[in-house]
PDB file of C-alpha atoms in Angstrom:
ATOM      1  CA  MET G 103       2.984   3.805   6.774  1.00 95.00           C
ATOM      2  CA  ILE G 104       0.330   6.076   8.267  1.00 96.00           C
ATOM      3  CA  ILE G 105      -1.266   9.980   7.037  1.00 97.00           C
ATOM      4  CA  GLU G 106      -1.770  12.899   9.693  1.00 96.00           C
ATOM      5  CA  SER G 107      -4.032  15.143   8.993  1.00 96.00           C
ATOM      6  CA  GLY G 108      -5.900  17.923  10.817  1.00 92.00           C
ATOM      7  CA  GLY G 109      -5.614  15.954  14.621  1.00 93.00           C
ATOM      8  CA  HIS G 110      -6.341  11.857  13.179  1.00 97.00           C
ATOM      9  CA  PHE G 111      -3.593  10.016  12.503  1.00 97.00           C
ATOM     10  CA  VAL G 112      -4.103   7.042   9.806  1.00 98.00           C
ATOM     11  CA  LEU G 113      -2.284   3.732   9.813  1.00 98.00           C
ATOM     12  CA  VAL G 114      -3.078   2.424   6.646  1.00 98.00           C
ATOM     13  CA  ASP G 115      -1.835  -1.339   6.737  1.00 97.00           C
ATOM     14  CA  PRO G 116      -0.751  -2.469   9.948  1.00 97.00           C
ATOM     15  CA  MET G 117       1.923  -4.901  10.112  1.00 96.00           C
ATOM     16  CA  ILE G 118       4.125  -4.086  12.945  1.00 97.00           C
ATOM     17  CA  GLY G 119       5.829  -6.991  14.103  1.00 96.00           C
ATOM     18  CA  THR G 120       9.228  -7.162  14.872  1.00 96.00           C
ATOM     19  CA  LYS G 121      11.655  -9.219  11.390  1.00 97.00           C
ATOM     20  CA  GLY G 122      10.840 -12.267  11.124  1.00 96.00           C
ATOM     21  CA  SER G 123       7.509 -12.430  13.454  1.00 95.00           C
ATOM     22  CA  ALA G 124       4.567 -12.128  10.138  1.00 93.00           C
ATOM     23  CA  ALA G 125       5.172 -14.929   8.086  1.00 94.00           C
ATOM     24  CA  PRO G 126       7.429 -17.774   6.009  1.00 94.00           C
ATOM     25  CA  PRO G 127       9.368 -16.150   3.314  1.00 95.00           C
ATOM     26  CA  PHE G 128       7.049 -15.929  -0.337  1.00 96.00           C
ATOM     27  CA  ALA G 129       9.650 -17.007  -2.217  1.00 95.00           C
ATOM     28  CA  PHE G 130      12.897 -19.758  -1.100  1.00 96.00           C
ATOM     29  CA  ILE G 131      13.800 -19.724  -4.911  1.00 95.00           C
ATOM     30  CA  ARG G 132      14.393 -16.652  -6.034  1.00 91.00           C
ATOM     31  CA  SER G 133      14.731 -14.482  -3.519  1.00 92.00           C
ATOM     32  CA  ARG G 134      17.009 -15.009  -0.323  1.00 93.00           C
ATOM     33  CA  PRO G 135      14.643 -17.926   2.397  1.00 95.00           C
ATOM     34  CA  LEU G 136      13.763 -15.048   4.983  1.00 96.00           C
ATOM     35  CA  ARG G 137      11.030 -15.433   7.374  1.00 97.00           C
ATOM     36  CA  ASN G 138       8.823 -11.950   6.881  1.00 96.00           C
ATOM     37  CA  PRO G 139       9.743  -8.361   7.648  1.00 96.00           C
ATOM     38  CA  ILE G 140      13.332  -9.183   6.852  1.00 96.00           C
ATOM     39  CA  VAL G 141      13.682  -6.086   8.514  1.00 96.00           C
ATOM     40  CA  ASN G 142      12.289  -4.118  12.148  1.00 96.00           C
ATOM     41  CA  LEU G 143      10.065  -1.352  12.319  1.00 95.00           C
ATOM     42  CA  PRO G 144      12.093   1.690  12.686  1.00 94.00           C
ATOM     43  CA  ARG G 145      12.899   3.930  15.261  1.00 92.00           C
ATOM     44  CA  GLY G 146      10.460   6.070  16.494  1.00 92.00           C
ATOM     45  CA  ALA G 147       7.298   3.915  15.144  1.00 95.00           C
ATOM     46  CA  GLU G 148       6.006   2.621  17.813  1.00 94.00           C
ATOM     47  CA  LYS G 149       5.538   5.384  19.380  1.00 95.00           C
ATOM     48  CA  LEU G 150       3.557   6.960  16.357  1.00 95.00           C
ATOM     49  CA  ILE G 151       1.469   3.966  16.167  1.00 97.00           C
ATOM     50  CA  LYS G 152      -0.310   4.489  19.710  1.00 96.00           C
ATOM     51  CA  LYS G 153      -1.023   7.666  18.228  1.00 97.00           C
ATOM     52  CA  THR G 154      -3.384   5.886  15.688  1.00 98.00           C
ATOM     53  CA  SER G 155      -6.968   7.055  15.313  1.00 98.00           C
ATOM     54  CA  HIS G 156      -8.124   5.370  11.909  1.00 98.00           C
ATOM     55  CA  CYS G 157      -6.832   2.516   9.648  1.00 98.00           C
ATOM     56  CA  LEU G 158      -7.446   2.222   6.152  1.00 98.00           C
ATOM     57  CA  ILE G 159      -7.147  -1.838   5.079  1.00 98.00           C
ATOM     58  CA  THR G 160      -5.981  -2.896   2.018  1.00 98.00           C
ATOM     59  CA  HIS G 161      -5.827  -5.951   1.827  1.00 97.00           C
ATOM     60  CA  GLN G 162      -5.258  -9.756   4.569  1.00 95.00           C
ATOM     61  CA  HIS G 163      -1.933 -10.120   3.556  1.00 96.00           C
ATOM     62  CA  ALA G 164       0.309 -11.593   5.851  1.00 95.00           C
ATOM     63  CA  ASP G 165       2.382  -8.326   4.401  1.00 95.00           C
ATOM     64  CA  HIS G 166      -0.464  -5.766   5.212  1.00 96.00           C
ATOM     65  CA  MET G 167      -1.970  -7.257   8.504  1.00 96.00           C
ATOM     66  CA  ASP G 168      -0.434  -9.209  10.647  1.00 97.00           C
ATOM     67  CA  LYS G 169      -0.614 -10.689  13.267  1.00 97.00           C
ATOM     68  CA  THR G 170       0.354  -8.073  15.738  1.00 97.00           C
ATOM     69  CA  GLY G 171      -1.192  -5.196  13.809  1.00 97.00           C
ATOM     70  CA  ILE G 172      -4.292  -7.460  14.128  1.00 97.00           C
ATOM     71  CA  GLN G 173      -3.874  -7.949  17.855  1.00 98.00           C
ATOM     72  CA  PHE G 174      -3.270  -3.961  17.772  1.00 98.00           C
ATOM     73  CA  LEU G 175      -6.633  -3.262  16.215  1.00 98.00           C
ATOM     74  CA  ALA G 176      -8.611  -5.453  18.511  1.00 98.00           C
ATOM     75  CA  GLU G 177      -7.085  -3.935  21.361  1.00 98.00           C
ATOM     76  CA  THR G 178      -8.196  -0.789  20.594  1.00 98.00           C
ATOM     77  CA  LYS G 179     -10.693  -0.990  17.957  1.00 98.00           C
ATOM     78  CA  THR G 180      -9.248   1.363  15.988  1.00 98.00           C
ATOM     79  CA  PRO G 181     -11.665   2.654  13.586  1.00 98.00           C
ATOM     80  CA  VAL G 182     -11.879   0.502  10.606  1.00 98.00           C
ATOM     81  CA  PHE G 183     -12.892   1.798   7.079  1.00 98.00           C
ATOM     82  CA  CYS G 184     -12.194  -1.651   4.665  1.00 98.00           C
ATOM     83  CA  SER G 185     -13.722  -3.243   1.470  1.00 98.00           C
ATOM     84  CA  GLU G 186     -17.332  -4.998   1.838  1.00 97.00           C
ATOM     85  CA  LEU G 187     -15.429  -7.908   0.552  1.00 95.00           C
ATOM     86  CA  ASP G 188     -12.773  -7.827   3.270  1.00 97.00           C
ATOM     87  CA  ALA G 189     -15.675  -6.301   5.829  1.00 97.00           C
ATOM     88  CA  HIS G 190     -16.804 -10.280   7.488  1.00 97.00           C
ATOM     89  CA  GLN G 191     -13.629 -11.880   8.153  1.00 96.00           C
ATOM     90  CA  LEU G 192     -12.627  -8.742   9.442  1.00 97.00           C
ATOM     91  CA  LEU G 193     -15.412  -8.729  12.295  1.00 98.00           C
ATOM     92  CA  SER G 194     -14.251 -12.228  13.592  1.00 97.00           C
ATOM     93  CA  LYS G 195     -10.887 -10.898  14.702  1.00 97.00           C
ATOM     94  CA  GLY G 196     -12.659  -8.406  16.647  1.00 97.00           C
ATOM     95  CA  ILE G 197     -11.052  -5.276  14.595  1.00 98.00           C
ATOM     96  CA  ASN G 198     -13.213  -2.881  14.909  1.00 98.00           C
ATOM     97  CA  VAL G 199     -15.210  -1.976  11.389  1.00 98.00           C
ATOM     98  CA  VAL G 200     -16.988   1.612  10.859  1.00 98.00           C
ATOM     99  CA  GLN G 201     -17.361   1.432   7.921  1.00 97.00           C
ATOM    100  CA  THR G 202     -16.758  -0.603   4.365  1.00 98.00           C
ATOM    101  CA  LEU G 203     -16.107   0.663   1.029  1.00 98.00           C
ATOM    102  CA  LYS G 204     -17.254  -0.543  -2.654  1.00 97.00           C
ATOM    103  CA  TYR G 205     -15.264  -0.207  -6.041  1.00 98.00           C
ATOM    104  CA  TRP G 206     -16.130   3.271  -7.153  1.00 98.00           C
ATOM    105  CA  GLU G 207     -17.898   4.734  -4.133  1.00 96.00           C
ATOM    106  CA  GLU G 208     -17.150   7.174  -2.587  1.00 97.00           C
ATOM    107  CA  LEU G 209     -18.676   8.670   1.134  1.00 97.00           C
ATOM    108  CA  ASP G 210     -17.600   9.773   4.435  1.00 97.00           C
ATOM    109  CA  PHE G 211     -14.357  10.162   5.765  1.00 98.00           C
ATOM    110  CA  LEU G 212     -12.362  12.476   8.233  1.00 97.00           C
ATOM    111  CA  GLY G 213     -14.300  15.530   7.036  1.00 96.00           C
ATOM    112  CA  GLY G 214     -13.820  14.985   3.671  1.00 98.00           C
ATOM    113  CA  THR G 215     -13.942  12.070   1.324  1.00 98.00           C
ATOM    114  CA  ILE G 216     -12.675   8.346   0.184  1.00 98.00           C
ATOM    115  CA  MET G 217     -13.166   6.588  -2.344  1.00 98.00           C
ATOM    116  CA  GLY G 218     -12.241   2.758  -3.305  1.00 98.00           C
ATOM    117  CA  THR G 219     -10.145   2.113  -5.660  1.00 98.00           C
ATOM    118  CA  PRO G 220     -10.295  -1.324  -8.347  1.00 98.00           C
ATOM    119  CA  CYS G 221      -6.272  -2.801  -8.691  1.00 98.00           C
ATOM    120  CA  ARG G 222      -5.585  -6.092  -9.485  1.00 98.00           C
ATOM    121  CA  HIS G 223      -2.690  -8.528  -8.111  1.00 98.00           C
ATOM    122  CA  GLY G 224      -0.554  -9.963 -10.426  1.00 97.00           C
ATOM    123  CA  TYR G 225       0.184 -10.703 -14.152  1.00 98.00           C
ATOM    124  CA  GLY G 226      -2.349 -13.202 -15.527  1.00 97.00           C
ATOM    125  CA  TYR G 227      -3.311 -16.320 -13.573  1.00 96.00           C
ATOM    126  CA  VAL G 228      -1.338 -15.566 -10.655  1.00 97.00           C
ATOM    127  CA  ALA G 229      -4.046 -12.309  -9.863  1.00 96.00           C
ATOM    128  CA  LYS G 230      -6.751 -14.713  -9.442  1.00 95.00           C
ATOM    129  CA  PRO G 231      -5.785 -16.821  -5.739  1.00 95.00           C
ATOM    130  CA  MET G 232      -4.150 -12.938  -4.919  1.00 96.00           C
ATOM    131  CA  GLY G 233      -7.718 -12.919  -4.768  1.00 94.00           C
ATOM    132  CA  LYS G 234      -9.044  -8.794  -4.129  1.00 94.00           C
ATOM    133  CA  VAL G 235      -7.535  -5.570  -3.050  1.00 97.00           C
ATOM    134  CA  MET G 236      -8.020  -2.615  -2.515  1.00 98.00           C
ATOM    135  CA  GLY G 237      -7.084   0.835  -3.321  1.00 98.00           C
ATOM    136  CA  PHE G 238      -8.764   4.789  -1.610  1.00 98.00           C
ATOM    137  CA  LEU G 239      -8.843   7.548  -3.077  1.00 98.00           C
ATOM    138  CA  ILE G 240      -8.808  10.695   0.195  1.00 98.00           C
ATOM    139  CA  LYS G 241      -9.666  14.153  -0.393  1.00 98.00           C
ATOM    140  CA  LEU G 242      -8.938  15.706   3.603  1.00 97.00           C
ATOM    141  CA  PRO G 243      -9.524  19.365   3.816  1.00 95.00           C
ATOM    142  CA  ASN G 244      -7.086  21.389   3.358  1.00 95.00           C
ATOM    143  CA  GLU G 245      -4.827  19.214   2.056  1.00 97.00           C
ATOM    144  CA  PRO G 246      -3.459  17.343  -1.306  1.00 98.00           C
ATOM    145  CA  SER G 247      -6.175  14.534  -2.619  1.00 98.00           C
ATOM    146  CA  VAL G 248      -3.676  11.135  -2.059  1.00 98.00           C
ATOM    147  CA  TYR G 249      -4.627   8.409  -4.248  1.00 98.00           C
ATOM    148  CA  LEU G 250      -2.927   5.127  -2.284  1.00 98.00           C
ATOM    149  CA  SER G 251      -2.679   2.057  -5.266  1.00 98.00           C
ATOM    150  CA  SER G 252      -1.900  -0.775  -3.425  1.00 97.00           C
ATOM    151  CA  ASP G 253      -1.362  -3.981  -3.905  1.00 98.00           C
ATOM    152  CA  THR G 254      -1.287  -3.533  -7.699  1.00 98.00           C
ATOM    153  CA  ILE G 255       0.079  -3.859 -12.002  1.00 98.00           C
ATOM    154  CA  TYR G 256      -0.916  -1.440 -14.180  1.00 98.00           C
ATOM    155  CA  THR G 257      -4.642  -0.811 -15.319  1.00 98.00           C
ATOM    156  CA  GLY G 258      -6.703   0.933 -16.743  1.00 98.00           C
ATOM    157  CA  ASP G 259      -8.993   1.266 -13.790  1.00 98.00           C
ATOM    158  CA  VAL G 260      -4.770   2.398 -12.226  1.00 98.00           C
ATOM    159  CA  LYS G 261      -5.126   4.471 -15.023  1.00 98.00           C
ATOM    160  CA  ARG G 262      -8.425   6.065 -14.977  1.00 98.00           C
ATOM    161  CA  VAL G 263      -7.695   7.473 -11.185  1.00 98.00           C
ATOM    162  CA  LEU G 264      -4.975   9.515 -12.155  1.00 98.00           C
ATOM    163  CA  LYS G 265      -6.275  10.961 -15.133  1.00 98.00           C
ATOM    164  CA  GLU G 266     -10.105  11.234 -13.873  1.00 98.00           C
ATOM    165  CA  PHE G 267      -9.647  12.294 -10.459  1.00 98.00           C
ATOM    166  CA  LYS G 268      -6.161  13.884 -10.275  1.00 98.00           C
ATOM    167  CA  PRO G 269      -4.637  13.216  -7.627  1.00 98.00           C
ATOM    168  CA  VAL G 270      -1.912  15.637  -6.513  1.00 98.00           C
ATOM    169  CA  ILE G 271       0.166  12.770  -4.085  1.00 98.00           C
ATOM    170  CA  SER G 272      -0.008   8.988  -5.206  1.00 98.00           C
ATOM    171  CA  VAL G 273       1.356   5.711  -4.099  1.00 98.00           C
ATOM    172  CA  LEU G 274       2.777   3.413  -4.945  1.00 98.00           C
ATOM    173  CA  ALA G 275       3.734   0.157  -4.786  1.00 98.00           C
ATOM    174  CA  CYS G 276       7.263   0.064  -6.576  1.00 97.00           C
ATOM    175  CA  GLY G 277       8.804  -3.563  -5.086  1.00 96.00           C
ATOM    176  CA  THR G 278       7.879  -6.120  -8.441  1.00 97.00           C
ATOM    177  CA  ALA G 279       7.542  -9.245  -5.964  1.00 96.00           C
ATOM    178  CA  GLN G 280       7.028 -12.512  -6.752  1.00 96.00           C
ATOM    179  CA  LEU G 281       6.908 -15.739  -5.438  1.00 96.00           C
ATOM    180  CA  ASP G 282       9.082 -19.126  -7.130  1.00 96.00           C
ATOM    181  CA  VAL G 283       6.722 -19.109  -9.457  1.00 93.00           C
ATOM    182  CA  TYR G 284       4.294 -17.240 -12.148  1.00 93.00           C
ATOM    183  CA  LYS G 285       3.999 -13.857 -12.853  1.00 96.00           C
ATOM    184  CA  PRO G 286       5.032 -10.991 -10.913  1.00 96.00           C
ATOM    185  CA  LEU G 287       2.136  -9.235  -8.139  1.00 97.00           C
ATOM    186  CA  LEU G 288       3.555  -5.985  -8.716  1.00 98.00           C
ATOM    187  CA  MET G 289       3.937  -3.654 -11.553  1.00 98.00           C
ATOM    188  CA  THR G 290       7.326  -3.519 -13.060  1.00 98.00           C
ATOM    189  CA  ILE G 291       9.336  -1.558 -13.766  1.00 97.00           C
ATOM    190  CA  ASP G 292       7.746  -0.700 -17.188  1.00 98.00           C
ATOM    191  CA  ASP G 293       5.424   0.005 -15.611  1.00 98.00           C
ATOM    192  CA  ILE G 294       6.071   1.675 -12.651  1.00 98.00           C
ATOM    193  CA  VAL G 295       7.293   3.445 -15.206  1.00 98.00           C
ATOM    194  CA  THR G 296       4.271   4.849 -16.626  1.00 98.00           C
ATOM    195  CA  PHE G 297       2.498   5.184 -13.783  1.00 98.00           C
ATOM    196  CA  ILE G 298       5.166   7.671 -13.056  1.00 98.00           C
ATOM    197  CA  LYS G 299       4.967   9.600 -16.203  1.00 98.00           C
ATOM    198  CA  THR G 300       0.881   9.393 -16.221  1.00 98.00           C
ATOM    199  CA  ALA G 301       0.230  10.757 -12.585  1.00 98.00           C
ATOM    200  CA  PRO G 302       0.199  14.360 -12.933  1.00 98.00           C
ATOM    201  CA  GLY G 303       1.427  15.100  -9.438  1.00 97.00           C
ATOM    202  CA  LYS G 304       4.292  13.424  -7.074  1.00 98.00           C
ATOM    203  CA  VAL G 305       4.417  10.761  -6.100  1.00 98.00           C
ATOM    204  CA  ILE G 306       5.852   7.636  -3.426  1.00 98.00           C
ATOM    205  CA  CYS G 307       7.261   4.532  -3.956  1.00 98.00           C
ATOM    206  CA  ASN G 308       6.916   2.304  -0.883  1.00 97.00           C
ATOM    207  CA  HIS G 309       6.550  -1.479  -0.827  1.00 97.00           C
ATOM    208  CA  LEU G 310       9.795  -1.222  -1.087  1.00 97.00           C
ATOM    209  CA  GLU G 311      12.621  -4.112   0.847  1.00 96.00           C
ATOM    210  CA  ALA G 312      11.431  -4.960   3.471  1.00 96.00           C
ATOM    211  CA  VAL G 313       9.666  -8.249   2.298  1.00 97.00           C
ATOM    212  CA  ASN G 314      11.469 -11.438   0.772  1.00 97.00           C
ATOM    213  CA  HIS G 315      10.127 -11.179  -2.293  1.00 96.00           C
ATOM    214  CA  CYS G 316      10.286  -7.816  -3.180  1.00 96.00           C
ATOM    215  CA  HIS G 317      12.954  -8.210  -6.085  1.00 94.00           C
ATOM    216  CA  THR G 318      13.207  -3.819  -6.912  1.00 96.00           C
ATOM    217  CA  ASP G 319      15.052  -2.272  -3.835  1.00 96.00           C
ATOM    218  CA  ARG G 320      15.423   1.497  -4.051  1.00 98.00           C
ATOM    219  CA  ALA G 321      18.625   2.234  -5.790  1.00 98.00           C
ATOM    220  CA  GLN G 322      17.097   0.200  -8.653  1.00 97.00           C
ATOM    221  CA  LEU G 323      14.151   2.528  -8.766  1.00 98.00           C
ATOM    222  CA  THR G 324      16.073   5.060  -7.951  1.00 98.00           C
ATOM    223  CA  GLU G 325      18.818   4.574 -11.499  1.00 98.00           C
ATOM    224  CA  VAL G 326      16.049   3.596 -13.950  1.00 98.00           C
ATOM    225  CA  LEU G 327      14.072   6.855 -12.272  1.00 98.00           C
ATOM    226  CA  LYS G 328      17.561   9.114 -12.745  1.00 98.00           C
ATOM    227  CA  ASN G 329      18.164   7.387 -16.842  1.00 98.00           C
ATOM    228  CA  GLU G 330      13.814   8.520 -16.960  1.00 98.00           C
ATOM    229  CA  GLN G 331      14.362  12.388 -15.424  1.00 98.00           C
ATOM    230  CA  LEU G 332      11.427  11.387 -13.455  1.00 98.00           C
ATOM    231  CA  LEU G 333      13.837  11.390  -9.743  1.00 97.00           C
ATOM    232  CA  GLU G 334      12.150  15.270  -9.146  1.00 97.00           C
ATOM    233  CA  LYS G 335       8.828  13.300  -9.187  1.00 98.00           C
ATOM    234  CA  VAL G 336       8.826  11.060  -6.728  1.00 98.00           C
ATOM    235  CA  TRP G 337       9.945  10.986  -3.234  1.00 98.00           C
ATOM    236  CA  ILE G 338      11.364   7.192  -1.697  1.00 98.00           C
ATOM    237  CA  PRO G 339      11.774   6.929   1.012  1.00 97.00           C
ATOM    238  CA  LEU G 340      14.043   5.571   3.342  1.00 95.00           C
ATOM    239  CA  ASP G 341      12.033   4.105   6.200  1.00 93.00           C
ATOM    240  CA  GLY G 342      11.194   5.563   9.205  1.00 92.00           C
ATOM    241  CA  GLU G 343      11.738   8.874   7.171  1.00 94.00           C
ATOM    242  CA  SER G 344       8.346  11.671   7.249  1.00 94.00           C
ATOM    243  CA  LYS G 345       7.515  14.353   4.704  1.00 93.00           C
ATOM    244  CA  GLN G 346       4.901  17.180   5.152  1.00 92.00           C
ATOM    245  CA  TYR G 347       2.472  18.667   2.007  1.00 90.00           C
TER     246      TYR G 347
END
């Protein structure tokens, strides 16, 4: 995902390698054991990525920052914003970390502000080995506020962001990723519905059909949200689609 505002192009979690180049399958039994990503970047993506002025990194899993993404950031010296918990490892890879954030900390960002938000990457025990993840609440001049919820289940912290800070746009990881063992790593369909109902504004549904362990696809999600009469509140983009707000 790239956020464009005021001449800035903010790349979020650069998984930008070719099909199958980033990682082995994340699941072998629950899903077809395909190497990740399971699709190539859409046409025109490379040209857009080259315009990157800044980068946000929510966490270091291979489906959010692959080898190609690391190389791109290191070679271009792109200014990177990330959690303070990831900074040391990113710096060791030659990445130009210019600002780190703590949870609930609001800092200056491109003439506006950015705040780190807590995430829980999975239900039950699996959240512990998944490690720390950070979402971002972004407020830029003359733009709608944007909440990048990142890889998380529905928690009290997520609800707090939606209720207290009232983002105009929320981006939600909807693939219901799950390994061969343990509970899901991302929100179940029921929690996706709860998130969308709670969100005060529009919801963009992403993290769909690009990695092999995500079981919820666009068609399934569309059908559920249609039945819940929530389709008008969401946008489920195809790969390469963009929208102006």
